[in-house]
Every structure is written in C-alpha cells, then in structure tokens.
CSV table of C-alpha atoms and ligand atoms in Angstrom, one decimal:
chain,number,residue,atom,x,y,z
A,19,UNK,CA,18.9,6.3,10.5
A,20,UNK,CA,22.6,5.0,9.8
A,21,UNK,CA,24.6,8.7,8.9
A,22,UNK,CA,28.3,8.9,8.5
A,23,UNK,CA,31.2,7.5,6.9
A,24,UNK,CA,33.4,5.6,9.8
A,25,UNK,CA,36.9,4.3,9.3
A,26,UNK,CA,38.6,1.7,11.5
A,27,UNK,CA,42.4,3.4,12.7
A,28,UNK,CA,44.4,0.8,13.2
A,29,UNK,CA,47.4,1.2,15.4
A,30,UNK,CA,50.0,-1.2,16.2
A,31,UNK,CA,52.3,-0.4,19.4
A,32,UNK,CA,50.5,2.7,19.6
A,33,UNK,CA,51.5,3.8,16.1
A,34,UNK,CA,48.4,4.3,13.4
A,35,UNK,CA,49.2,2.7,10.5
A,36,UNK,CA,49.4,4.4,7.0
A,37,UNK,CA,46.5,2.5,6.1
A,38,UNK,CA,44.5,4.5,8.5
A,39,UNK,CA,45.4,7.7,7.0
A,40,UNK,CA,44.7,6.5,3.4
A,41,UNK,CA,41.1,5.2,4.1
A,42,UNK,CA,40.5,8.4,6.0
A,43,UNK,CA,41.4,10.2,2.8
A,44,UNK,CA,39.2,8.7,1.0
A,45,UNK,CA,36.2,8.8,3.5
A,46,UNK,CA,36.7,12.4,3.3
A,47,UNK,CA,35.6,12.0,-0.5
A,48,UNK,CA,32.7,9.7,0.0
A,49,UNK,CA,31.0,11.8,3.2
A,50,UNK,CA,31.7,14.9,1.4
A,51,UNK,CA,29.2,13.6,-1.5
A,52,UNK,CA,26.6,12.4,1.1
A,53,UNK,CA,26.9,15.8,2.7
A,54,UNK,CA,28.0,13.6,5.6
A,55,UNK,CA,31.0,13.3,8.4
A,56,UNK,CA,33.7,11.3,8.6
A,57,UNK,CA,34.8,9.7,11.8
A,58,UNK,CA,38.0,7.4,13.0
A,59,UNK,CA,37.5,4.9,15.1
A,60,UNK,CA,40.9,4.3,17.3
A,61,UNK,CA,41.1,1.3,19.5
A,62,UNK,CA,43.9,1.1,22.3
A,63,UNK,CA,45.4,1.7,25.2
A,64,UNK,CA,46.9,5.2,25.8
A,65,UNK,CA,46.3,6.5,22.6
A,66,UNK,CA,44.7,10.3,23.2
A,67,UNK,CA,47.7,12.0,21.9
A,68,UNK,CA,47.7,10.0,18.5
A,69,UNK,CA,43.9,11.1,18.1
A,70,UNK,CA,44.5,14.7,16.3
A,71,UNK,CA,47.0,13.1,13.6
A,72,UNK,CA,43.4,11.9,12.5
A,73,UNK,CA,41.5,15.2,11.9
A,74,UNK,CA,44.6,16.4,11.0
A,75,UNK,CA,44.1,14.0,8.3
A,76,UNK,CA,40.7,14.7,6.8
A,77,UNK,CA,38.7,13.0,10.0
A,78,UNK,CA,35.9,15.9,11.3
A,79,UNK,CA,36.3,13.3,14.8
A,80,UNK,CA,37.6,10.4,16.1
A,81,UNK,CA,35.9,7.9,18.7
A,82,UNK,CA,38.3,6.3,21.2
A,83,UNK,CA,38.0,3.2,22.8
A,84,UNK,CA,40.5,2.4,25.3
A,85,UNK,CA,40.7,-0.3,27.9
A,86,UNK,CA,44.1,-2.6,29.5
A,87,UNK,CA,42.5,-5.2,27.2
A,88,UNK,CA,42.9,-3.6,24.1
A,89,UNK,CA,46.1,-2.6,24.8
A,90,UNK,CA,47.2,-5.9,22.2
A,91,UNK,CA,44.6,-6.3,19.1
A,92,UNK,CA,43.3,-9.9,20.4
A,93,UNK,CA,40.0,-10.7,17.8
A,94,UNK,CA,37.1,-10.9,21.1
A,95,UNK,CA,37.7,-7.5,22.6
A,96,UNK,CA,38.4,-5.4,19.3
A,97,UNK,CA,35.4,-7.1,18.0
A,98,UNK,CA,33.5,-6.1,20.6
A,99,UNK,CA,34.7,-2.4,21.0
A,100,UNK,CA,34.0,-1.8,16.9
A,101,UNK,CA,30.6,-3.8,17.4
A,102,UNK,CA,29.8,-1.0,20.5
A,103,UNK,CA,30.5,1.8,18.0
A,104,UNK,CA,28.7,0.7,15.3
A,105,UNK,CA,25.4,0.5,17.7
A,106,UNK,CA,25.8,3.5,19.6
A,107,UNK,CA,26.3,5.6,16.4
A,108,UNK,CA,24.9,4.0,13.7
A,109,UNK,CA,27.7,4.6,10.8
A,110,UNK,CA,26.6,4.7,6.8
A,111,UNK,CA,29.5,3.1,5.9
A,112,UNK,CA,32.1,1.5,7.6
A,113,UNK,CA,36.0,0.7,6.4
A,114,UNK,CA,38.5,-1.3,7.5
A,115,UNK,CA,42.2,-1.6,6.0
A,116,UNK,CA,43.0,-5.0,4.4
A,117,UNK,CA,46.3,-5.7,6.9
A,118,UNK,CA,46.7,-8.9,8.7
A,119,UNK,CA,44.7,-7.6,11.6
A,120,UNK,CA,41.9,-5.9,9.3
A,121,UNK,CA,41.1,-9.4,7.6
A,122,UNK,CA,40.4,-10.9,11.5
A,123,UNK,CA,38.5,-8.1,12.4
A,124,UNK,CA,36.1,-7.0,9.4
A,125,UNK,CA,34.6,-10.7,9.1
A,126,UNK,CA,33.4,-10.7,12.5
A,127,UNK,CA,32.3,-7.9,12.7
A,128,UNK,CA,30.2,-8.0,9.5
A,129,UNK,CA,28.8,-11.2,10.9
A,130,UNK,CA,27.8,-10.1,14.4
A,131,UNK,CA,26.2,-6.9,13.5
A,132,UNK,CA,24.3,-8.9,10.2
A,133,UNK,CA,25.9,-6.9,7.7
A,134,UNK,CA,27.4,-7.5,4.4
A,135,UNK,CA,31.4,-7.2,3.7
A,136,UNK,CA,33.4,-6.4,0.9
A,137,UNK,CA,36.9,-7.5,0.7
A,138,UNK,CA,40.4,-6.0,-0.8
A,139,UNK,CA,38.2,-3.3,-2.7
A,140,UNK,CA,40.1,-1.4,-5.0
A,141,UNK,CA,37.8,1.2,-5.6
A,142,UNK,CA,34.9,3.2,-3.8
A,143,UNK,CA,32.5,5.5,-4.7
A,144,UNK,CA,28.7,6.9,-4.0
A,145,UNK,CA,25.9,5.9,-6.5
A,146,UNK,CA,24.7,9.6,-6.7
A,147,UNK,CA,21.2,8.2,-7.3
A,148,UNK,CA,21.3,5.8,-4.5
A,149,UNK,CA,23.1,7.2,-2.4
A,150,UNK,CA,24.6,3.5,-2.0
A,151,UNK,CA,28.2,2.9,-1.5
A,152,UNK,CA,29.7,1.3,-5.0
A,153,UNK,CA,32.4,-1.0,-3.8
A,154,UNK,CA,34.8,-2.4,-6.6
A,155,UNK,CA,37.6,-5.2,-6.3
A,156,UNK,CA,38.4,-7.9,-8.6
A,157,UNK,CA,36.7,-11.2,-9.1
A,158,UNK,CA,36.8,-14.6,-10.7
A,159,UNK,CA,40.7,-14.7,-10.6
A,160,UNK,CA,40.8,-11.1,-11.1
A,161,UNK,CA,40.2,-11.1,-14.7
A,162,UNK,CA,37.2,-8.8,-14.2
A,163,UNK,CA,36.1,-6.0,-12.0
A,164,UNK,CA,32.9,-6.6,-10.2
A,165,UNK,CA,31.0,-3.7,-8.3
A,166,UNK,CA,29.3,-4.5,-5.1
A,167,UNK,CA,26.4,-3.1,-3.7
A,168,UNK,CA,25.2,-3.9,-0.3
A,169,UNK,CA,21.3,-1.9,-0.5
A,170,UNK,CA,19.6,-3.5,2.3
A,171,UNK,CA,21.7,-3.7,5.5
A,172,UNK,CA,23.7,-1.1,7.3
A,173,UNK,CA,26.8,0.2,7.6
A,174,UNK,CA,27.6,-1.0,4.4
A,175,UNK,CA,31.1,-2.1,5.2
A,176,UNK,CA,34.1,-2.9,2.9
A,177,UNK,CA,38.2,-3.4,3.5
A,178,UNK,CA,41.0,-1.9,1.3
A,179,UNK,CA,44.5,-2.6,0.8
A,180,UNK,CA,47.3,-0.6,2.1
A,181,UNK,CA,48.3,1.7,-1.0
A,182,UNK,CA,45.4,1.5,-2.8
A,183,UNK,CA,43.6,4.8,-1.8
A,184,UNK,CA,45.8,8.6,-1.5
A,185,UNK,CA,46.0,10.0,2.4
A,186,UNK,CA,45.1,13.8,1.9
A,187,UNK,CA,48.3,16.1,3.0
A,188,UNK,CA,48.3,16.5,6.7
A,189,UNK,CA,46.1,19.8,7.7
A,190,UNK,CA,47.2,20.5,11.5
A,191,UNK,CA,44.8,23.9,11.5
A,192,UNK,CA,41.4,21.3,10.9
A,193,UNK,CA,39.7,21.3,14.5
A,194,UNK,CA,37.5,18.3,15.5
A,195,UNK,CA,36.1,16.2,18.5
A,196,UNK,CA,37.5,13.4,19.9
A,197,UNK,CA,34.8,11.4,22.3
A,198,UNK,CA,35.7,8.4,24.4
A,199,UNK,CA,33.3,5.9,24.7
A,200,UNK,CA,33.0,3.9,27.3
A,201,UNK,CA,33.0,-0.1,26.5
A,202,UNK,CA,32.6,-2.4,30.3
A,203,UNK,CA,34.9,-5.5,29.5
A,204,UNK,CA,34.8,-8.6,31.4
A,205,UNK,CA,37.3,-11.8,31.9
A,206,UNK,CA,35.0,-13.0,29.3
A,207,UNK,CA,35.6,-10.7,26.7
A,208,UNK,CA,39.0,-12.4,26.6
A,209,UNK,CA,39.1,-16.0,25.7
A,210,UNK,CA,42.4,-16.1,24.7
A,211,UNK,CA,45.3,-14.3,26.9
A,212,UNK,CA,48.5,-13.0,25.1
A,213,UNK,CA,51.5,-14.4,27.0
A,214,UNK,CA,54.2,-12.4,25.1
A,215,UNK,CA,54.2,-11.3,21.2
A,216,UNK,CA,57.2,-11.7,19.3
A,217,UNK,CA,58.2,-9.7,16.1
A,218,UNK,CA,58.9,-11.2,12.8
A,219,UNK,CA,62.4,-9.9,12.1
A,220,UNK,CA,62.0,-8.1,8.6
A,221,UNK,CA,65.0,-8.8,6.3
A,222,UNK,CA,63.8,-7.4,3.1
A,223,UNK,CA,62.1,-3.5,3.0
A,224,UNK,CA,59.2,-2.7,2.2
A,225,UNK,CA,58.3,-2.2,-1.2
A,226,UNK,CA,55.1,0.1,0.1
A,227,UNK,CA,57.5,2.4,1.1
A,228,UNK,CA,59.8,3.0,-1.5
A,229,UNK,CA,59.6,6.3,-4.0
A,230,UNK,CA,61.3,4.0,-6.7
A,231,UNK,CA,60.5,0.7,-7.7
A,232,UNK,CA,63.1,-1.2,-10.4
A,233,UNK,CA,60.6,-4.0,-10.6
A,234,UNK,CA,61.5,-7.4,-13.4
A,235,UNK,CA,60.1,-9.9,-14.6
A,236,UNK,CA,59.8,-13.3,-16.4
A,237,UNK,CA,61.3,-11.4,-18.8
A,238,UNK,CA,64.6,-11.3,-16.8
A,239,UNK,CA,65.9,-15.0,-18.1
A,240,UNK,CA,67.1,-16.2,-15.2
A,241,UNK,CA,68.0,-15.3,-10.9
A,242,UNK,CA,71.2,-14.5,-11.8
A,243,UNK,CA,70.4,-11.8,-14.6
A,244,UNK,CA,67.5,-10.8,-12.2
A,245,UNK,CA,70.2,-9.4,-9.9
A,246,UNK,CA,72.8,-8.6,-12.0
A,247,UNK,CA,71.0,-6.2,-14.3
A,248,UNK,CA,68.4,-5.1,-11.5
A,249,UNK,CA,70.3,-4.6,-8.2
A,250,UNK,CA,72.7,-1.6,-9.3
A,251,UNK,CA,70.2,0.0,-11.8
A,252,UNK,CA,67.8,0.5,-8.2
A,253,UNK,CA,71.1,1.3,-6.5
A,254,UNK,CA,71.7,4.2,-9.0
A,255,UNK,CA,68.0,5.2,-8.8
A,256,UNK,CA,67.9,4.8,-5.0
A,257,UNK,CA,65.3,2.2,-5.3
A,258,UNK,CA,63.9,-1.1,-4.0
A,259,UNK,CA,63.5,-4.2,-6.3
A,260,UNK,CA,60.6,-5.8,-6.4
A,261,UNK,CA,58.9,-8.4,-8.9
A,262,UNK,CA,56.0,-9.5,-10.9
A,263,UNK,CA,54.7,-13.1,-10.0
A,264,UNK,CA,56.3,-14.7,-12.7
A,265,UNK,CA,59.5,-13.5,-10.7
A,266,UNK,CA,58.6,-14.7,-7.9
A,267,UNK,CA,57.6,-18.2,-9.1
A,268,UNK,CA,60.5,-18.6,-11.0
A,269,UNK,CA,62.4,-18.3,-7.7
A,270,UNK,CA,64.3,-15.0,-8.2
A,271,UNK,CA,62.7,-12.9,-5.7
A,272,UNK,CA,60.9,-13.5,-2.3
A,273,UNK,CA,57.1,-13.1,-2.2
A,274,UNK,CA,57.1,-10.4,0.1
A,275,UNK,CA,58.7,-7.8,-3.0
A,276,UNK,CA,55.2,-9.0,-5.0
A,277,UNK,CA,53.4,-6.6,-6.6
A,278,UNK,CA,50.0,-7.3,-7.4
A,279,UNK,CA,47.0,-8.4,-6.6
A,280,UNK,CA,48.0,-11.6,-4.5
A,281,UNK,CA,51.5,-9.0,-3.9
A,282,UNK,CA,51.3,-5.7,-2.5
A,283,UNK,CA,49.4,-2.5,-3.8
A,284,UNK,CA,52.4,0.0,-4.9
A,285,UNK,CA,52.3,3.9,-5.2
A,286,UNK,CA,55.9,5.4,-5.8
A,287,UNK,CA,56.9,7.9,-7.7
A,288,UNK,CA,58.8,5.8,-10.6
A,289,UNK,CA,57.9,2.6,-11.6
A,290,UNK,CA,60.2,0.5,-13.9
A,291,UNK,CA,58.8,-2.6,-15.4
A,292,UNK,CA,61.8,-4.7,-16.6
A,293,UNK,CA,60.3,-7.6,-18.9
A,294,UNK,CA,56.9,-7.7,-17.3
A,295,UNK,CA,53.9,-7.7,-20.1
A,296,UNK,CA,51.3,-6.3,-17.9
A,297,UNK,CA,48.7,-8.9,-16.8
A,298,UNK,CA,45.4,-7.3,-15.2
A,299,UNK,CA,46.7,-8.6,-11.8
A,300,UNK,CA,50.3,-7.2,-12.1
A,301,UNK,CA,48.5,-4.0,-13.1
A,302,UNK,CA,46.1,-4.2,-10.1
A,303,UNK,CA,49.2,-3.6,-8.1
A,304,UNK,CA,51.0,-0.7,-9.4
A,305,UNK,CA,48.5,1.0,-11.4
A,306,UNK,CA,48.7,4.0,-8.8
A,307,UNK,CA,52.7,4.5,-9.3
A,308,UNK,CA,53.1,8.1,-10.3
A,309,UNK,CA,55.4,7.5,-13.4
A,310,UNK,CA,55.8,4.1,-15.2
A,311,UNK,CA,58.7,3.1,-17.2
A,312,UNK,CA,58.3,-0.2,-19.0
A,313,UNK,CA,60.9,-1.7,-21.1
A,314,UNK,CA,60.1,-5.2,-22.9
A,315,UNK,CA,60.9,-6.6,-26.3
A,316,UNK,CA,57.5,-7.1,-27.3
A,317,UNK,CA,55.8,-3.9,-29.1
A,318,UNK,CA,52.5,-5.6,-27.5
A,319,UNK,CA,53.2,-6.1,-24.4
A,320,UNK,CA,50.0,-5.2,-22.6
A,321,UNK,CA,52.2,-2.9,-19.6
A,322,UNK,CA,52.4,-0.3,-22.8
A,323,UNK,CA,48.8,0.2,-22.6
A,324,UNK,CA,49.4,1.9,-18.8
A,325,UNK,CA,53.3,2.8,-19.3
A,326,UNK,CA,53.8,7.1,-18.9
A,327,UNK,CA,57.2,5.6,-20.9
A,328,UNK,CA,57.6,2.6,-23.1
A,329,UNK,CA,61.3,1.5,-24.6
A,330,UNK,CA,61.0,-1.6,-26.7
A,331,UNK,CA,64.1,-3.6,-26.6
A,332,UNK,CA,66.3,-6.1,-24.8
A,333,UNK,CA,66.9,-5.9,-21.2
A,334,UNK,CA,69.6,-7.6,-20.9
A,335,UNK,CA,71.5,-5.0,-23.3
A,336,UNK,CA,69.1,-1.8,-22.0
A,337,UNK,CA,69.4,-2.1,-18.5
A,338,UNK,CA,73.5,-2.2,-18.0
A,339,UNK,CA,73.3,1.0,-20.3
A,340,UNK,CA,70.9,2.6,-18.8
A,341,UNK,CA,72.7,2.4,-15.0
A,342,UNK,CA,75.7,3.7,-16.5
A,343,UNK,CA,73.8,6.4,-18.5
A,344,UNK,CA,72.5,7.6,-14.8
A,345,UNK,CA,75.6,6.4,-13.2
A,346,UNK,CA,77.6,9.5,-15.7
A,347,UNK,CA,74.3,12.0,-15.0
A,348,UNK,CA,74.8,12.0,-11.5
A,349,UNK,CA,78.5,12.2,-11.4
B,428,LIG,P1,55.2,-12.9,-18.6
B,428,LIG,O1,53.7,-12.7,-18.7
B,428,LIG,O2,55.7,-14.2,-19.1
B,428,LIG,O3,55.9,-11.7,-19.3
B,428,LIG,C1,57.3,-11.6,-19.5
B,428,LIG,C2,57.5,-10.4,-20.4
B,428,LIG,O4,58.9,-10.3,-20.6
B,428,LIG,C3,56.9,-10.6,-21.8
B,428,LIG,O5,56.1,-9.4,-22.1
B,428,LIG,C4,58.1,-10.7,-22.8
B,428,LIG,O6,57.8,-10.1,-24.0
B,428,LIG,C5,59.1,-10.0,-22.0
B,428,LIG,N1,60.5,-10.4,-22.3
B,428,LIG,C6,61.0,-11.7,-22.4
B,428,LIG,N2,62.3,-11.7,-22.6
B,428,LIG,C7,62.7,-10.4,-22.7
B,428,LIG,C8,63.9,-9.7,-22.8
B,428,LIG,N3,65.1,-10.4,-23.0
B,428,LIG,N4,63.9,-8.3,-22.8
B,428,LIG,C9,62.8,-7.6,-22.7
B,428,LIG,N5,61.6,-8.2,-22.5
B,428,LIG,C10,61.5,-9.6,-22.5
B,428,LIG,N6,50.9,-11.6,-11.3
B,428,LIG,C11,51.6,-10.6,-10.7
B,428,LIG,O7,52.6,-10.1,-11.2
B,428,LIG,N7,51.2,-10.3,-9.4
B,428,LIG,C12,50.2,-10.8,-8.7
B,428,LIG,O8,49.9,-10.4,-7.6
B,428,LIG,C13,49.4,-11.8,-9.4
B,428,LIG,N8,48.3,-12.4,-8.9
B,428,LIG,C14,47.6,-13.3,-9.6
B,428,LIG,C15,46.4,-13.8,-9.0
B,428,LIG,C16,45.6,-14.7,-9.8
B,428,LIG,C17,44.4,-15.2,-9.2
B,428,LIG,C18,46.1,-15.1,-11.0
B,428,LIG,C19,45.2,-16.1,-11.8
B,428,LIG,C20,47.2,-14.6,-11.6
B,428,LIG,C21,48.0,-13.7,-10.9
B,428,LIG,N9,49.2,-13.2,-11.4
B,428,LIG,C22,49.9,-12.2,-10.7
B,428,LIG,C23,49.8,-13.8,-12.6
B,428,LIG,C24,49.6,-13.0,-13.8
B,428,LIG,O9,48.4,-13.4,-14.5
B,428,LIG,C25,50.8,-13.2,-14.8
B,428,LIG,O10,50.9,-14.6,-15.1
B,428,LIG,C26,52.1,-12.7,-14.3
B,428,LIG,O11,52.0,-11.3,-13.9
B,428,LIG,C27,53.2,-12.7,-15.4
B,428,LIG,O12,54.4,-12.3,-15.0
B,428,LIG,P2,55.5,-11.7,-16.0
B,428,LIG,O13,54.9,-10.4,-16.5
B,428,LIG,O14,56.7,-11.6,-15.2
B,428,LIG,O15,55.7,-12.8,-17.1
C-alpha cells in the first residue's frame, strides 16, 4: 500500500534550496487532505544538521541518505538513493523541484521505478473522490491548462518550478524523525567521476529573489528607452528589472530576467508591468506576485484582467513621472 506524500530536498553544497522548502509547503496541504504524512527526502554528504530546517518547515520527517558518493549530485548514484527510498517506503506521491538537477533526476527515476511523471506543474491538488493526485501545468504551447492524473501506478510523481508553490513560515517548535537509510554503493554506481566543478559566475541577480519587480515590455519601443525609463524607476523602488519575452527577443534584456513560462516563476511583493499586455505565458510567470501594477496604453490589454492596479497611458511619459513622484515621497 503506497501511503505518504514525499518531497525530494535538494541541496547544493550542502545548502537546501528554496525549492525544497516550497514543495514541502505544499505537501503539507496535500497529506493533510489524505490524512497522510509528509516526508523529505535529503540526499548528501554531511547533511544531519540541515535535516530539522525541514520539519521546521512543515515536513513530520526527513529520510537521509548519505554516502562520499553523493557528496556531488552525479545522475547514477542520486538515482539510485531516491529509487531505494521509494521501495523501502512506498510514497503516495512523490515531488521533485523543476531546477536543473530536478529535470535529470525526476525522468529517471520515473522510468526505473515504472511510474508516470508530470513536468513544470503549476498546480496540485487531491481529487477528494479519488483520492488521486490532480497535477496541472500547461500544454499545447501553454495556451491551455491540462490536468493530469496518473490512476494506475505508484507514487504518482510530478516536478514544480521554483516560485510556483508558498514555503509555510518556518515552525522551529514542530518535532519529527529523521531516519538514515542505509544505501551499499559500489564503483559501479558511478560511471562518470567528477574531476572538479566549476561555478557559473552570475552577473545578473536573481529575479526569484527580488521583493520588487519593475518588469517592461514590447511596449518599451526600444533597448535604450528599456533602460532609461526602467533602471531608476527599480532603483527608486529598490527593485530588480526583469522582462516579458517580447523584451527579451527584442534584445533589451538577457533571458535569465524572463518571466514566464519558458522564464522564471516570480512571487514578490510588487509587480510592475511596463507595456506588457498579459499573454497566458507571461501570466503563468508572475501570477503569484503579491501586488500587480500594470501600466499600458491599451484599455484591453489582457494584464488588466490580473492587475491589483491598472493606469492606462504612455510609458514613456508615466514612468519618468512616476520615479520622480517616489523620488520626492521618499525624500
Ligand atoms: P506584446 O504582446 O506586443 O505587448 C506589448 C504591450 O505594450 C501591448 O499591450 C501594447 O498595448 C503596449 N504598449 C505599446 N506601446 C506602449 C506605450 N508607449 N506605452 C504603454 N504601453 C504600450 N512570453 C513571456 O513573457 N514569457 C514567457 O516565458 C513566454 N513563454 C512562451 C512560451 C511559448 C510556448 C509561447 C508560444 C509563447 C511564450 N511567450 C512568453 C510569448 C507570449 O505569448 C507573448 O508573445 C509575449 O509575452 C508578448 O510580450 P509583450 O507583452 O512584451 O509584447
């Protein structure tokens, strides 16, 4: 009998990544309507004291796996420590974050346990009837939602997107168990040896993290009004610029300040949309923000529909007015 809703923690240099937290959130939500537990799966070396973060964090226990192999995420020896949890404890539902190291794992291991996968789902929930996991994400280009249901094979397992689900506030009085399970590796487990990793130097931040986005555009004419009229309106704010795919192709901004659904999944607090009419995968990717501000010259610009705030007008005669209506505020 599978039982339990399992999340995959993933850590990288011994840090578990926000992802982690966020999908343990929302297993909290989805065992808590099954009358079932939640567990977190942590894979590493040297990772005991990181464990609690993850009950802290709505988890009622995390499994450790830990081994000099796994000490780097290589795709043969992660696979095979998830593969060992999943058939020594038989998980309802498994979920993995959709990061770089997510999309290697989840595909394996769907495939070596003989289990279905959902990818880059933007939304979960139990079928109260079923007790099946509904697992939503976009499809045919994203222009509609399509809900998955995997009924005949178990865990029913599905990745998600860092920023798409809500990590629950940090709880340091929740108690649980954390149990290390013991996976014998081999010189064959390891096909491929890691002779040295090597960081990508990051120029631009990360528009994840930010609590304000100032975010343009095709709207914006041209690179040079993208800055102009951007730049010190997210100074003012104390934000990060980031861009709608039209931006991007146009040139003005680099793909990694994308939101959307071939971008990144945004949650801050304010959301300005500068000249951006709101297609279904722009939306898709900043849906979540707390408070939207859109500003664009057409009255039907779809980004209304979702906007907490809509001004209709000009940017290029809005914007410089509004930084220097802050600019005054603040001073
Ligand atoms: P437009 O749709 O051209 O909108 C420009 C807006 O600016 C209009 O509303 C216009 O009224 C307004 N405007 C023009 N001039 C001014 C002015 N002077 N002042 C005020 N307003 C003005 N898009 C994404 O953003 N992110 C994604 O991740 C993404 N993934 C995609 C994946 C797939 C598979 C596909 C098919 C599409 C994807 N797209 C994505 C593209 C998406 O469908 C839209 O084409 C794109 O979002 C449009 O960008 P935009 O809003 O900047 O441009």
């Amino acid at each position: 009998m599978s039982k339990n809703v399992y999340v995959f923690a993933e850590q990288r240099d011994g840090n578990i990544q926000k992802v982690a937290y966020e999908l343990v959130g929302k297993a909290r939500e989805l065992a808590d309507t099954l009358d079932e537990k939640v567990y977190a799966v942590l894979v590493g070396q040297g990772m005991d004291a990181q464990a609690g973060s993850l009950i802290a964090a709505g988890a009622d226990g995390v499994v450790l796996v830990q081994d000099e192999m796994l000490a780097e995420y290589t795709t043969e020896a992660y696979t095979k420590a998830v593969v060992e949890v999943i058939r020594e404890k038989g998980p309802e539902i498994f979920l993995i974050g959709a990061t770089a190291i997510g999309r290697d794992l989840a595909p394996r291991v769907s495939a070596r346990i003989h289990t279905g996968l959902t990818a880059d789902c933007t939304g979960l929930a139990i079928d109260e009837a079923s007790r099946n996991l509904l697992m939503t994400r976009p499809a045919f280009g994203g222009n509609i939602m399509a809900t998955i249901v995997c009924e005949d094979h178990r865990p029913q397992m599905a990745t998600v997107r860092p920023g798409v689900m809500k990590a629950l506030a940090a709880d340091s009085t929740r108690t649980g168990e954390v149990e290390e399970l013991k996976v014998a590796f081999s010189a064959a487990d390891m096909p491929v040896e890691v002779v040295e990793v090597i960081r990508e130097e990051r120029t631009s931040v990360d528009i994840t993290e930010a609590k304000v986005l100032v975010s343009g555009g095709r709207g914006m004419s041209d690179a040079e009004n993208f800055n102009a009229l951007l730049d010190p309106l997210a100074e003012v704010l104390g934000g990060v610029v980031s861009g709608s795919r039209g931006a991007v192709d146009a040139g003005w901004i680099d793909h990694e300040c994308q939101v959307g659904q071939t971008g990144k999944t945004v949650r801050p607090d304010l959301y300005l949309a500068c000249g951006i009419s709101g297609a279904i995968q722009h939306v898709a990717g900043m849906e979540g923000a707390e408070y939207i501000v859109a500003v664009d010259k057409n009255d039907g610009a779809p980004i209304f529909d979702i906007a907490d705030l809509g001004v209709v007008g000009n940017v290029d005669t809005l914007l410089p007015k509004l930084t220097e209506a802050i600019k005054e505020y603040k001073e």
